[in-house]
Short mmCIF file of C-alpha atoms in Angstrom, two decimals:
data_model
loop_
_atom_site.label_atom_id
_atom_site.label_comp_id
_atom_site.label_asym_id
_atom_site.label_seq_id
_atom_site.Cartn_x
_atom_site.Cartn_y
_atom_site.Cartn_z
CA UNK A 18 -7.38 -30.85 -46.39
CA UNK A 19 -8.07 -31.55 -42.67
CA UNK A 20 -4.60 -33.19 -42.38
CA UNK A 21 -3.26 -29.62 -43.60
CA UNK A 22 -5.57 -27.89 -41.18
CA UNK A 23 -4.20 -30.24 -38.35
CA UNK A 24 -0.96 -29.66 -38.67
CA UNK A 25 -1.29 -25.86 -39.17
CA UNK A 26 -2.53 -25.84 -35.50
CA UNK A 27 0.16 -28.07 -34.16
CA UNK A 28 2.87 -25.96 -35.45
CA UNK A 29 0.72 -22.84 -34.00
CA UNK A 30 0.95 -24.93 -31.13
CA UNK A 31 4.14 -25.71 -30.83
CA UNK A 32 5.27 -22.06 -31.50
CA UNK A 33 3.17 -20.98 -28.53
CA UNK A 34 4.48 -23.73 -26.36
CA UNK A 35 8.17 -22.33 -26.89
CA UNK A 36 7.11 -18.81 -26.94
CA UNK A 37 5.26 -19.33 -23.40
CA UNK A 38 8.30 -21.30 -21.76
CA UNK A 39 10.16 -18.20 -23.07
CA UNK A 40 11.18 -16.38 -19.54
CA UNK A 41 10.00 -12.94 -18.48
CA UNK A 42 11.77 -9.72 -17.34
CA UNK A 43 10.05 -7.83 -15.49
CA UNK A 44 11.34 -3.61 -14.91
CA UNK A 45 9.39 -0.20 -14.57
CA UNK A 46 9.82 2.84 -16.13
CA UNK A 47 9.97 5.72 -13.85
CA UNK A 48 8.32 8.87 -13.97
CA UNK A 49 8.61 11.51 -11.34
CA UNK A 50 6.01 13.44 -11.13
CA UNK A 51 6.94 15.97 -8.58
CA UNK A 52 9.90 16.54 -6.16
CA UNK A 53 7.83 18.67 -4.25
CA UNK A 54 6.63 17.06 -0.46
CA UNK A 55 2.86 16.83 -0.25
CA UNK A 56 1.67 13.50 1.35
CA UNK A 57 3.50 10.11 2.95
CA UNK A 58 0.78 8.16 0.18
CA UNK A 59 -0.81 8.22 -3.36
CA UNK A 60 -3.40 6.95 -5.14
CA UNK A 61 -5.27 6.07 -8.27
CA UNK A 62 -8.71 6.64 -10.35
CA UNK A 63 -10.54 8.24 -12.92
CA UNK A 64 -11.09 11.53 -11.88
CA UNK A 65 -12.03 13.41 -15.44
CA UNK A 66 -14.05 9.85 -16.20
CA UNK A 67 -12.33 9.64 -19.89
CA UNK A 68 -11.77 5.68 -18.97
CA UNK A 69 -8.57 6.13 -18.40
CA UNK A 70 -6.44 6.13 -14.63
CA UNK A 71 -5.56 9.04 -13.26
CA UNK A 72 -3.21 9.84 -9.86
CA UNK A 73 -3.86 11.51 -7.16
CA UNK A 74 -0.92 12.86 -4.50
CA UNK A 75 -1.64 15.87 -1.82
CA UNK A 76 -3.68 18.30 -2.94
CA UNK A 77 -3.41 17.17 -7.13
CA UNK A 78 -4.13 14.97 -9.76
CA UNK A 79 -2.58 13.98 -13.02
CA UNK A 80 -3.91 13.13 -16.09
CA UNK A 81 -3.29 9.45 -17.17
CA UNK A 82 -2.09 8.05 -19.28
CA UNK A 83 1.61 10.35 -19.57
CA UNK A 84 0.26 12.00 -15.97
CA UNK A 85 1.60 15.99 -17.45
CA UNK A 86 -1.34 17.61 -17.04
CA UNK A 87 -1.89 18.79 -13.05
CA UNK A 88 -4.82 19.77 -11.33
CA UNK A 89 -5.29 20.51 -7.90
CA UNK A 90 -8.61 19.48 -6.24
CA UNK A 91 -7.45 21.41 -2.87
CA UNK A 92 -5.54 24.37 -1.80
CA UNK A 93 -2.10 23.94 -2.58
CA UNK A 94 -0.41 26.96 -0.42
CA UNK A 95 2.21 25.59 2.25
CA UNK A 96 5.42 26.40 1.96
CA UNK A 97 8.51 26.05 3.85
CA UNK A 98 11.95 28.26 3.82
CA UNK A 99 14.91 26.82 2.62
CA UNK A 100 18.71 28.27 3.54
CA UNK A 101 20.92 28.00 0.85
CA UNK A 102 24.74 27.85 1.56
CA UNK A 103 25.27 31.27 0.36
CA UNK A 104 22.68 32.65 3.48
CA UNK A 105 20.32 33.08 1.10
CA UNK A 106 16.67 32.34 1.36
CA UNK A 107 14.09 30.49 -0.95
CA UNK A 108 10.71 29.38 -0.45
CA UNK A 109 10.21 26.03 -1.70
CA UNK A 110 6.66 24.69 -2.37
CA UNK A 111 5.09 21.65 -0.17
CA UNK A 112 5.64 20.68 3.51
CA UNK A 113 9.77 20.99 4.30
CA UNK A 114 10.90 16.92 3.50
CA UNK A 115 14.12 15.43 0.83
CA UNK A 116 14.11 19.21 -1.08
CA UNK A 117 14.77 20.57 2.84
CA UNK A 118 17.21 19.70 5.67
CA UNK A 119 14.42 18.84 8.47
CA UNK A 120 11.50 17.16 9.55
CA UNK A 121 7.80 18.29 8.85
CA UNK A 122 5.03 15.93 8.00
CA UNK A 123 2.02 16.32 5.37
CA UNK A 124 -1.40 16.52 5.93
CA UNK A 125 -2.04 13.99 3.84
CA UNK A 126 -1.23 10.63 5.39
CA UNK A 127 -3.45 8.28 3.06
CA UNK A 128 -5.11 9.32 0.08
CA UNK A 129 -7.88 6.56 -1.73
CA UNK A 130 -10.54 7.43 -4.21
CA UNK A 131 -13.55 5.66 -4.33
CA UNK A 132 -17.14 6.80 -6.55
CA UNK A 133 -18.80 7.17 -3.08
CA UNK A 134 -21.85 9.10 -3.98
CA UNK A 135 -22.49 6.88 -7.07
CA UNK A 136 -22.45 9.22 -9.59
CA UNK A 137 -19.68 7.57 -12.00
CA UNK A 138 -16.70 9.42 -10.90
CA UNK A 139 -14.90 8.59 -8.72
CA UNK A 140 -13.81 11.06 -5.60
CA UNK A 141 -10.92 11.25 -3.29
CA UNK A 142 -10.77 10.68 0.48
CA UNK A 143 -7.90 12.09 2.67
CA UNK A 144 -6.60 11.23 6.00
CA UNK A 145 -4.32 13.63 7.76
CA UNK A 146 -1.79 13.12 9.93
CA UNK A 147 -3.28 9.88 12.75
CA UNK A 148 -5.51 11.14 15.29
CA UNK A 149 -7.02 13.46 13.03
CA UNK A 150 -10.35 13.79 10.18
CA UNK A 151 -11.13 12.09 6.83
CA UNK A 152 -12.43 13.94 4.57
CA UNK A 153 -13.59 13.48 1.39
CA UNK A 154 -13.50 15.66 -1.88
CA UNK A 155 -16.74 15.44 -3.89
CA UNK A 156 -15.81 15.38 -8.10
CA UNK A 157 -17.52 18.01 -8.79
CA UNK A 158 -17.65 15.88 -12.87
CA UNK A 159 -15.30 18.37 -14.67
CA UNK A 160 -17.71 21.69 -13.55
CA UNK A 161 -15.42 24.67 -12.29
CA UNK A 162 -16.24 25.79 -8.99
CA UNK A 163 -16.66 29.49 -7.74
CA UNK A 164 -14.40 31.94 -9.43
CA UNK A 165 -13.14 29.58 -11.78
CA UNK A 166 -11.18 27.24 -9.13
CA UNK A 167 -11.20 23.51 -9.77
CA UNK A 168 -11.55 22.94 -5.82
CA UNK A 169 -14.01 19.94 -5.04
CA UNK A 170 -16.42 20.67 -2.30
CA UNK A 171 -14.92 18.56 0.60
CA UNK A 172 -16.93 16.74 3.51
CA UNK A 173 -15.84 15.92 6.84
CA UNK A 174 -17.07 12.09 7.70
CA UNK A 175 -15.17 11.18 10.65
CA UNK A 176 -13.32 13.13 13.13
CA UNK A 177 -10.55 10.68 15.08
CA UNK A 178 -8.53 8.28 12.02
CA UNK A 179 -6.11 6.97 14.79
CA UNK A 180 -3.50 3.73 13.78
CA UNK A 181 -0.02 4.75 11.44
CA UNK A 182 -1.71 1.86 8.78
CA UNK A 183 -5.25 2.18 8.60
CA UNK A 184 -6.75 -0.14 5.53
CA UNK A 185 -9.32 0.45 2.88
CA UNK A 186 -11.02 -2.43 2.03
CA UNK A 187 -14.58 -4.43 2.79
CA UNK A 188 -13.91 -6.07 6.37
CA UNK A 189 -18.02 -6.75 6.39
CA UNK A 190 -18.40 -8.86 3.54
CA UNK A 191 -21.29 -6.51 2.04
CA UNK A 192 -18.95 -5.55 -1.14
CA UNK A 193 -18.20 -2.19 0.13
CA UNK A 194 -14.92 -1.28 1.65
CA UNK A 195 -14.38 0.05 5.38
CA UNK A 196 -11.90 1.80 7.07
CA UNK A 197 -10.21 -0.59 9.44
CA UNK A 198 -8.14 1.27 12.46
CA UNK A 199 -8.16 2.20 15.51
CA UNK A 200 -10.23 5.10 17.15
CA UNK A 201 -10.95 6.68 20.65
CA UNK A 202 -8.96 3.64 22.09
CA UNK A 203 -10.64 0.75 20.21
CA UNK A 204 -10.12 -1.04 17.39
CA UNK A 205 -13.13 -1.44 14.41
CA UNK A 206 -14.01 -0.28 11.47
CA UNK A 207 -15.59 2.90 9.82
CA UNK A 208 -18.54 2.73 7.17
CA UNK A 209 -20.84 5.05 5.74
CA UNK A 210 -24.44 5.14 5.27
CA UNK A 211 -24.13 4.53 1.69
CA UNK A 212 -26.89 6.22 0.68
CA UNK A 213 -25.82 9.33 2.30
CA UNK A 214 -22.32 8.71 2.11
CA UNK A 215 -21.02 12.06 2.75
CA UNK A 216 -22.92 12.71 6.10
CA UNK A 217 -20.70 11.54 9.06
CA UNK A 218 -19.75 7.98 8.88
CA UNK A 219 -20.17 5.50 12.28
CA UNK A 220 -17.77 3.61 13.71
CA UNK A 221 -17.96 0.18 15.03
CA UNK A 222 -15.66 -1.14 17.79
CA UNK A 223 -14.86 -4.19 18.04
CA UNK A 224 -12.35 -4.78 20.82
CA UNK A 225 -13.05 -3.54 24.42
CA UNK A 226 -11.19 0.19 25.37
CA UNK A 227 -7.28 -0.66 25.34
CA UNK A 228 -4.34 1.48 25.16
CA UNK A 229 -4.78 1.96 21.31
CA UNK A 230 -3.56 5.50 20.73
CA UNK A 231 -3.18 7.50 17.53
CA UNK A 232 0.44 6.18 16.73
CA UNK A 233 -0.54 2.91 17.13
CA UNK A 234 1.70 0.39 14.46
CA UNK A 235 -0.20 -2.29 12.59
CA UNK A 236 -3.47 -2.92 11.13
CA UNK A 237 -4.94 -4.98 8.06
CA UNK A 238 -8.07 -7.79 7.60
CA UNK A 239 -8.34 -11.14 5.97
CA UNK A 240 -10.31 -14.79 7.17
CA UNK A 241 -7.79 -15.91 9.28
CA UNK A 242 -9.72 -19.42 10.14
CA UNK A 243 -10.86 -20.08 7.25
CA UNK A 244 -14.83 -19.58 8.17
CA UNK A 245 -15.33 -17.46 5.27
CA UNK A 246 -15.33 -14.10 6.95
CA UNK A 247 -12.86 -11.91 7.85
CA UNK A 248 -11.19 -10.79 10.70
CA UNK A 249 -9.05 -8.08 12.39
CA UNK A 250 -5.45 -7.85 12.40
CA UNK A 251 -3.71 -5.98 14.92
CA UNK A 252 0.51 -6.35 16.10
CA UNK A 253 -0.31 -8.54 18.98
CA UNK A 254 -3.12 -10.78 17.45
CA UNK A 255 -6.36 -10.82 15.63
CA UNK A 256 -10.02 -10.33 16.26
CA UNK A 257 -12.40 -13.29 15.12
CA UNK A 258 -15.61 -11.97 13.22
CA UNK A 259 -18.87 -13.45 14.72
CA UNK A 260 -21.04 -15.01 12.36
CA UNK A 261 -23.66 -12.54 13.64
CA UNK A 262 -23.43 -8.88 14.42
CA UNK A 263 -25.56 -5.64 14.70
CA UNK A 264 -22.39 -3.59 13.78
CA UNK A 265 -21.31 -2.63 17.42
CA UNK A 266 -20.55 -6.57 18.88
CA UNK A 267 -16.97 -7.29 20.65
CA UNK A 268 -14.68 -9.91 18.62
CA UNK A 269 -13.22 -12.81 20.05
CA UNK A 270 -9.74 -11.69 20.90
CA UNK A 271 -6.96 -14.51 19.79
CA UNK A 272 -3.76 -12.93 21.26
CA UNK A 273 -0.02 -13.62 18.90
CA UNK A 274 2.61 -11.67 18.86
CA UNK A 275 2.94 -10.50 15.57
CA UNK A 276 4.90 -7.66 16.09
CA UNK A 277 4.13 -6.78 19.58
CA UNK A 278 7.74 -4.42 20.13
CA UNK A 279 7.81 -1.73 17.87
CA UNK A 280 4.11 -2.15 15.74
CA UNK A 281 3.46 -2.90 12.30
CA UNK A 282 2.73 -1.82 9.14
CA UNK A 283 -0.66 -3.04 7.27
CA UNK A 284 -1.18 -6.50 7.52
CA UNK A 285 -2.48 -8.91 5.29
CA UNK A 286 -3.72 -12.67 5.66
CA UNK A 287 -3.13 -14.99 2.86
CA UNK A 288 -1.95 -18.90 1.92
CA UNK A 289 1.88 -18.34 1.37
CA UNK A 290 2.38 -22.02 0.81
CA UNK A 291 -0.84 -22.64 -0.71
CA UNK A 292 -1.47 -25.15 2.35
CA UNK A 293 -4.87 -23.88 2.31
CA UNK A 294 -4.52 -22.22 5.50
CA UNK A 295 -3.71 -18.26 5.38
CA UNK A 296 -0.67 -16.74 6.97
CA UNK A 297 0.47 -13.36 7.88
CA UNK A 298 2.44 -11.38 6.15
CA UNK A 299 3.61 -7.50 8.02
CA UNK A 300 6.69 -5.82 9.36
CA UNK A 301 8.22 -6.24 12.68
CA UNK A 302 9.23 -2.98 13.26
CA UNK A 303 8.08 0.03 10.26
CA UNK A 304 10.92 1.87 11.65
CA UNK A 305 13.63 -0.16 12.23
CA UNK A 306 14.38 -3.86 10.76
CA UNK A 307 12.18 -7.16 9.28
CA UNK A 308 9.79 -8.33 6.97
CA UNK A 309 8.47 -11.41 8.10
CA UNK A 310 5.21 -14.10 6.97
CA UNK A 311 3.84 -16.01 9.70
CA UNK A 312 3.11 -19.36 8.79
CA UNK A 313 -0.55 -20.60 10.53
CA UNK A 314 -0.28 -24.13 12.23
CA UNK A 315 -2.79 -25.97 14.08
CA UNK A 316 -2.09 -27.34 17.99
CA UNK A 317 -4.46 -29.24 19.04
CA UNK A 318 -7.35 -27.24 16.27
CA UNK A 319 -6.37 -23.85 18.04
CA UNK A 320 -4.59 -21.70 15.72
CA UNK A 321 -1.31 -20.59 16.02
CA UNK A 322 1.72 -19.09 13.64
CA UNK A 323 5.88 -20.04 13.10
CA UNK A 324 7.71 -16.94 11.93
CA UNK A 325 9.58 -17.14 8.85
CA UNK A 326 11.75 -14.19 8.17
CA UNK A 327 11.94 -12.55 5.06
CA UNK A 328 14.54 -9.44 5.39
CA UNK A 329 16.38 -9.11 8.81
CA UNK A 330 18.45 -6.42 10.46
CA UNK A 331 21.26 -8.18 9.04
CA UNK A 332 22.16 -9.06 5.10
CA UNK A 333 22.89 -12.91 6.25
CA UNK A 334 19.88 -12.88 7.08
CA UNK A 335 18.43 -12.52 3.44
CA UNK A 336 19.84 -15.45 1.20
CA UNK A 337 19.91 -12.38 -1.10
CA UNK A 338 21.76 -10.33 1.30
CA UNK A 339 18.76 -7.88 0.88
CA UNK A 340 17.89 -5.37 4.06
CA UNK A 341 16.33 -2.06 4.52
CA UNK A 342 15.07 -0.11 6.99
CA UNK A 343 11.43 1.29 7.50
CA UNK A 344 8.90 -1.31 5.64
CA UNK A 345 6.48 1.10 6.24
CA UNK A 346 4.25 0.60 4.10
CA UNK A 347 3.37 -3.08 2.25
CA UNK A 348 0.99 -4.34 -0.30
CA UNK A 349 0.46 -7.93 -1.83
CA UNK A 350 -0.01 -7.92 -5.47
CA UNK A 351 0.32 -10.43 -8.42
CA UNK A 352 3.70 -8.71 -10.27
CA UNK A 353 4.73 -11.38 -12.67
CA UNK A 354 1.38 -13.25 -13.56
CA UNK A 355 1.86 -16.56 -11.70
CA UNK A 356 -1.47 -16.38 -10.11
CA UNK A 357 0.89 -16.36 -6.52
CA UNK A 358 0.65 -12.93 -4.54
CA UNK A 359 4.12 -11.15 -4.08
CA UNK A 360 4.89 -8.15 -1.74
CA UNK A 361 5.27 -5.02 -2.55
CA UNK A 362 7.42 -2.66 -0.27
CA UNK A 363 10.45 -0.59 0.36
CA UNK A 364 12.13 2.21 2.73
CA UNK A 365 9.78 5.15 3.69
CA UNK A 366 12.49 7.94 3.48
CA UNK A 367 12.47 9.71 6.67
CA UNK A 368 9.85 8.99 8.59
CA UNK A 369 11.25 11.38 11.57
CA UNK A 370 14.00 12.83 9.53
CA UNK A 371 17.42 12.74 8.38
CA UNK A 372 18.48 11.45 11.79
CA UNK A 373 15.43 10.28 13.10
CA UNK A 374 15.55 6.18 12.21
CA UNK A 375 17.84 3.52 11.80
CA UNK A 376 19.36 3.75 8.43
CA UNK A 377 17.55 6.93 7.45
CA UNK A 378 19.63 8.59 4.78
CA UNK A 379 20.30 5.02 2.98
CA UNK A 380 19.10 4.38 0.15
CA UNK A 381 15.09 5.15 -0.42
CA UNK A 382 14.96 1.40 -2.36
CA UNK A 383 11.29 -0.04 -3.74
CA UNK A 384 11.69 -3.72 -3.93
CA UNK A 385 8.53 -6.51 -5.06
CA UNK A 386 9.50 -9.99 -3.48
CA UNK A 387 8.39 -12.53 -5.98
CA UNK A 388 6.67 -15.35 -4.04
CA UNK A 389 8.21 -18.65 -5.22
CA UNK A 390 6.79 -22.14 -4.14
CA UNK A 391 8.70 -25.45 -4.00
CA UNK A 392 8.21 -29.00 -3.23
CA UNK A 393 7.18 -29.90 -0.03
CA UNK A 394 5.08 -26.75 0.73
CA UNK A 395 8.85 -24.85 0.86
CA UNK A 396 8.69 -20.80 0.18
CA UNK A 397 11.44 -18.40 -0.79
CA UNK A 398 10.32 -14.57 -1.57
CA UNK A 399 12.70 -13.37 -4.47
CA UNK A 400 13.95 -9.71 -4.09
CA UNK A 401 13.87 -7.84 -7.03
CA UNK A 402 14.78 -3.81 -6.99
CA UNK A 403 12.35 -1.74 -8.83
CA UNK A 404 14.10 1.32 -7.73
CA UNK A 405 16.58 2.57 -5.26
CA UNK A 406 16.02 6.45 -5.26
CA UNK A 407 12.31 6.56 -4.32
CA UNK A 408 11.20 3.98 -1.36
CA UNK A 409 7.22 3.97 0.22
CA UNK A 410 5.71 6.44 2.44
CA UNK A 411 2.78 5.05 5.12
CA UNK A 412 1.19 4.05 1.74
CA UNK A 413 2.08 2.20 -1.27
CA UNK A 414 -0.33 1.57 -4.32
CA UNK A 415 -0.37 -1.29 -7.29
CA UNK A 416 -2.98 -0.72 -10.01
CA UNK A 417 -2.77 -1.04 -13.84
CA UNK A 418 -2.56 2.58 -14.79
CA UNK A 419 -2.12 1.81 -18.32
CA UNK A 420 -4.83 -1.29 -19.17
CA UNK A 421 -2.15 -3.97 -20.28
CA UNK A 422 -3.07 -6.19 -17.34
CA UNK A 423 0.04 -5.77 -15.22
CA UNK A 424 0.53 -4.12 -11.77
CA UNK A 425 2.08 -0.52 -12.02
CA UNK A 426 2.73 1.62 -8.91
CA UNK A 427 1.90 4.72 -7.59
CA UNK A 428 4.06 6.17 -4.32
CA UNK A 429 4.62 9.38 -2.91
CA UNK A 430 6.68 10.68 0.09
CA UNK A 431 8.97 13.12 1.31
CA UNK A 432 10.72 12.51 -1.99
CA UNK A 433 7.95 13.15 -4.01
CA UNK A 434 5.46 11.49 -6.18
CA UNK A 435 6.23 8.93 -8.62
CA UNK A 436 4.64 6.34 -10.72
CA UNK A 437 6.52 3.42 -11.99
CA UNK A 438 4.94 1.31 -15.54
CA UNK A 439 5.47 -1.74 -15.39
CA UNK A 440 7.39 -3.53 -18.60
CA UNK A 441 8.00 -6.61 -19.85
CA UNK A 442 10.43 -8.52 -22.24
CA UNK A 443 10.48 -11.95 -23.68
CA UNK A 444 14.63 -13.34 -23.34
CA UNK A 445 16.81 -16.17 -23.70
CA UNK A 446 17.24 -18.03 -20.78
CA UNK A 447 21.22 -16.78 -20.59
CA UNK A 448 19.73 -13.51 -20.26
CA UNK A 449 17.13 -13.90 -17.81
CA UNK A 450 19.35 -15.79 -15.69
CA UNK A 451 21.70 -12.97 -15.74
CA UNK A 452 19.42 -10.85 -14.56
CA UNK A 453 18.02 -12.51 -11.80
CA UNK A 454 19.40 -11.62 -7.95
CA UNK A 455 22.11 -13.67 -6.97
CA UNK A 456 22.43 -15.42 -3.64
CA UNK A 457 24.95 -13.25 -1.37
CA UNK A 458 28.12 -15.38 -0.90
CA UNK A 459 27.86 -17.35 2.58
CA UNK A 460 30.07 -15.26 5.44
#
């Protein structure tokens, strides 16, 4: 009998064995959930608190989990003209963006939701255009407001949100996220009195007054030494954390040229090559060309960084032959499992127009890089095209919308708002290899 039992589990075993070394394809389904303009960002949470994730894009949110039901939290009433060919006239819904001919921005630059006031659902907070408020829009927990409308009762918390990439995410080390950016020519952080989190919020400098304006490129956080808090990322270096603060004390400046031409995007810290010293990962230039990791060295125990380049101004410069313009907006996120971080990125579709960028009427591609490590502490980041009709706006956002533990996305831009679900399929090796991006052929 236990000889039976025994070899019961080895062939259970041995069946998971070959069912594990089975490869993975990864693709998304895409849903489009509007082709109206509303915001360069989008976001996620559970806004009718049913446990399941909802979106949130402009002024509305859909219901998850098939994101057809539309509600809108905020007024909804810009509009824009459109002139047909015929000399016609139509008024088109939304700011004027890929359903017009020119330029117009949102008022909705980043969009996060957070439960802020601790009352299990969660609310939304909106940055406008940089240089101007955040607000945030109290749930009012599925209670109509006056005269019916479903319009949350919105709070103004802070009145300058300068920097093109300001983050969301705990800088302090208390558990509760910040806003990191720039403001009145410094860089710091934002945070609430979290017990009265929707009276105005302070913000802490940490950098002297510098030429930090509201278009400034490049942002993010992340322990760049390794003493177990984090610091501030900016384009042309980082600011060290003390291990002691009252909230208002200058950082140590470390200055690197990250991107110190054109700006960057959000920047994140993190081990690429699992050296156990973090790197940078950002965007030379959000409008123009490259997507680079900087890998941290030590000289002499000061820290310093070698750029490795991802995705140039040129395909040779991709073994892939991959390159886009305007890496506006970039996230790192687990995609296929590995326990490694990837990048998630693309094209923000005009950013100043049809003719206002580099490139700006190529394709609008959305692209995860899928972090690969080799011997010897070598790194390649695998391109693999999610989609080539959408792109990023300021702001891209992986979540699992759908609970079966893998990263979806949510985006919206001047094209619109779209979610993509993540899907996976167990294949032979012929087909996954098939299916993988080929090296472009050398020139």
């Amino acid at each position: 009998m236990k000889k039976s039992i025994v070899a019961v589990v080895v062939c259970l075993g041995a069946g998971l064995l070959v069912q594990a070394a089975q490869p993975t394809l990864h693709t998304f389904r895409k849903i489009q959930l509007t082709d109206e303009f509303w915001g360069e960002g989008a976001y996620y949470g559970d806004f009718n608190k049913d446990g399941k994730q909802d979106v949130v894009y402009g002024p509305c949110w859909w219901e998850g989990p098939d994101f057809k039901a539309r509600h809108e939290f905020r007024p909804a009433t810009q509009t824009f003209k459109l002139k047909k060919a015929d000399g016609t006239e139509a008024t088109v819904a939304g700011y004027e963006g890929g359903l017009g001919k020119n330029n117009a921005y949102s008022d909705a630059f980043f969009t996060f939701a957070h439960d802020f006031n601790k009352d299990g659902w969660d609310d939304i907070m909106v940055f406008g255009l940089p240089g101007t408020e955040a607000w945030i829009y109290q749930n009012p927990k599925g209670k109509s407001g006056e005269g019916g409308s479903e319009h949350w009762k919105k709070h103004k918390v802070f009145n300058v949100v300068d920097n093109e990439s300001p983050m969301w995410g705990d800088i302090t080390g208390d558990g509760k996220p910040e806003i990191i950016c720039n403001s009145g020519g410094f860089m710091g952080y934002i945070e609430p009195d979290w017990n009265a989190p929707f009276q105005p919020w302070q913000f802490h400098p940490v950098s002297p007054k510098g030429k930090y304006h509201k278009y400034t490129h490049g942002v993010g956080f992340g322990d760049v030494n390794g003493d177990g808090r984090s610091d501030l990322l900016e384009a042309e270096g980082w600011w060290e954390q003390p291990a002691t603060q009252a909230g208002s004390t200058e950082w140590k400046f470390h200055k690197f040229p990250f991107a110190p031409d054109s700006g960057a995007a959000q920047m994140h810290a993190y081990d690429v090559n699992g050296d156990g010293l973090n790197d940078i990962i950002t965007t030379l230039n959000p409008h123009g060309y490259g997507l680079v990791w900087w890998e941290q060295q030590k000289e002499g125990g000061a820290v310093t960084f070698k750029q490795h380049l991802i995705m140039g101004k040129e395909p040779k410069e991709n073994k892939y032959g991959v390159k886009f313009t305007q890496p506006h907006a970039i996230e790192l996120v687990d995609m296929d499992g590995d326990g490694a971080l990837d990048i998630l990125t693309g094209k923000r579709f005009w950013a100043h127009g049809p003719a206002g960028d580099p490139e700006s009427n190529a394709a609008a591609v959305l692209y995860w890089f899928r972090l690969v490590r080799g011997a010897g502490g070598s790194v390649e980041y695998v391109p693999h095209l999610i989609d080539d009709n959408s792109g990023v706006g300021t702001q891209v956002a992986p979540t699992d919308l759908n609970g079966d533990s893998r990263p979806d996305v949510v985006m919206g831009n001047k094209k619109g708002m779209f979610v993509f679900l993540h899907q996976v399929k167990q294949v032979s090796q012929a087909e996954w290899d098939k299916a993988q991006p080929k090296p472009a052929p050398a020139e």
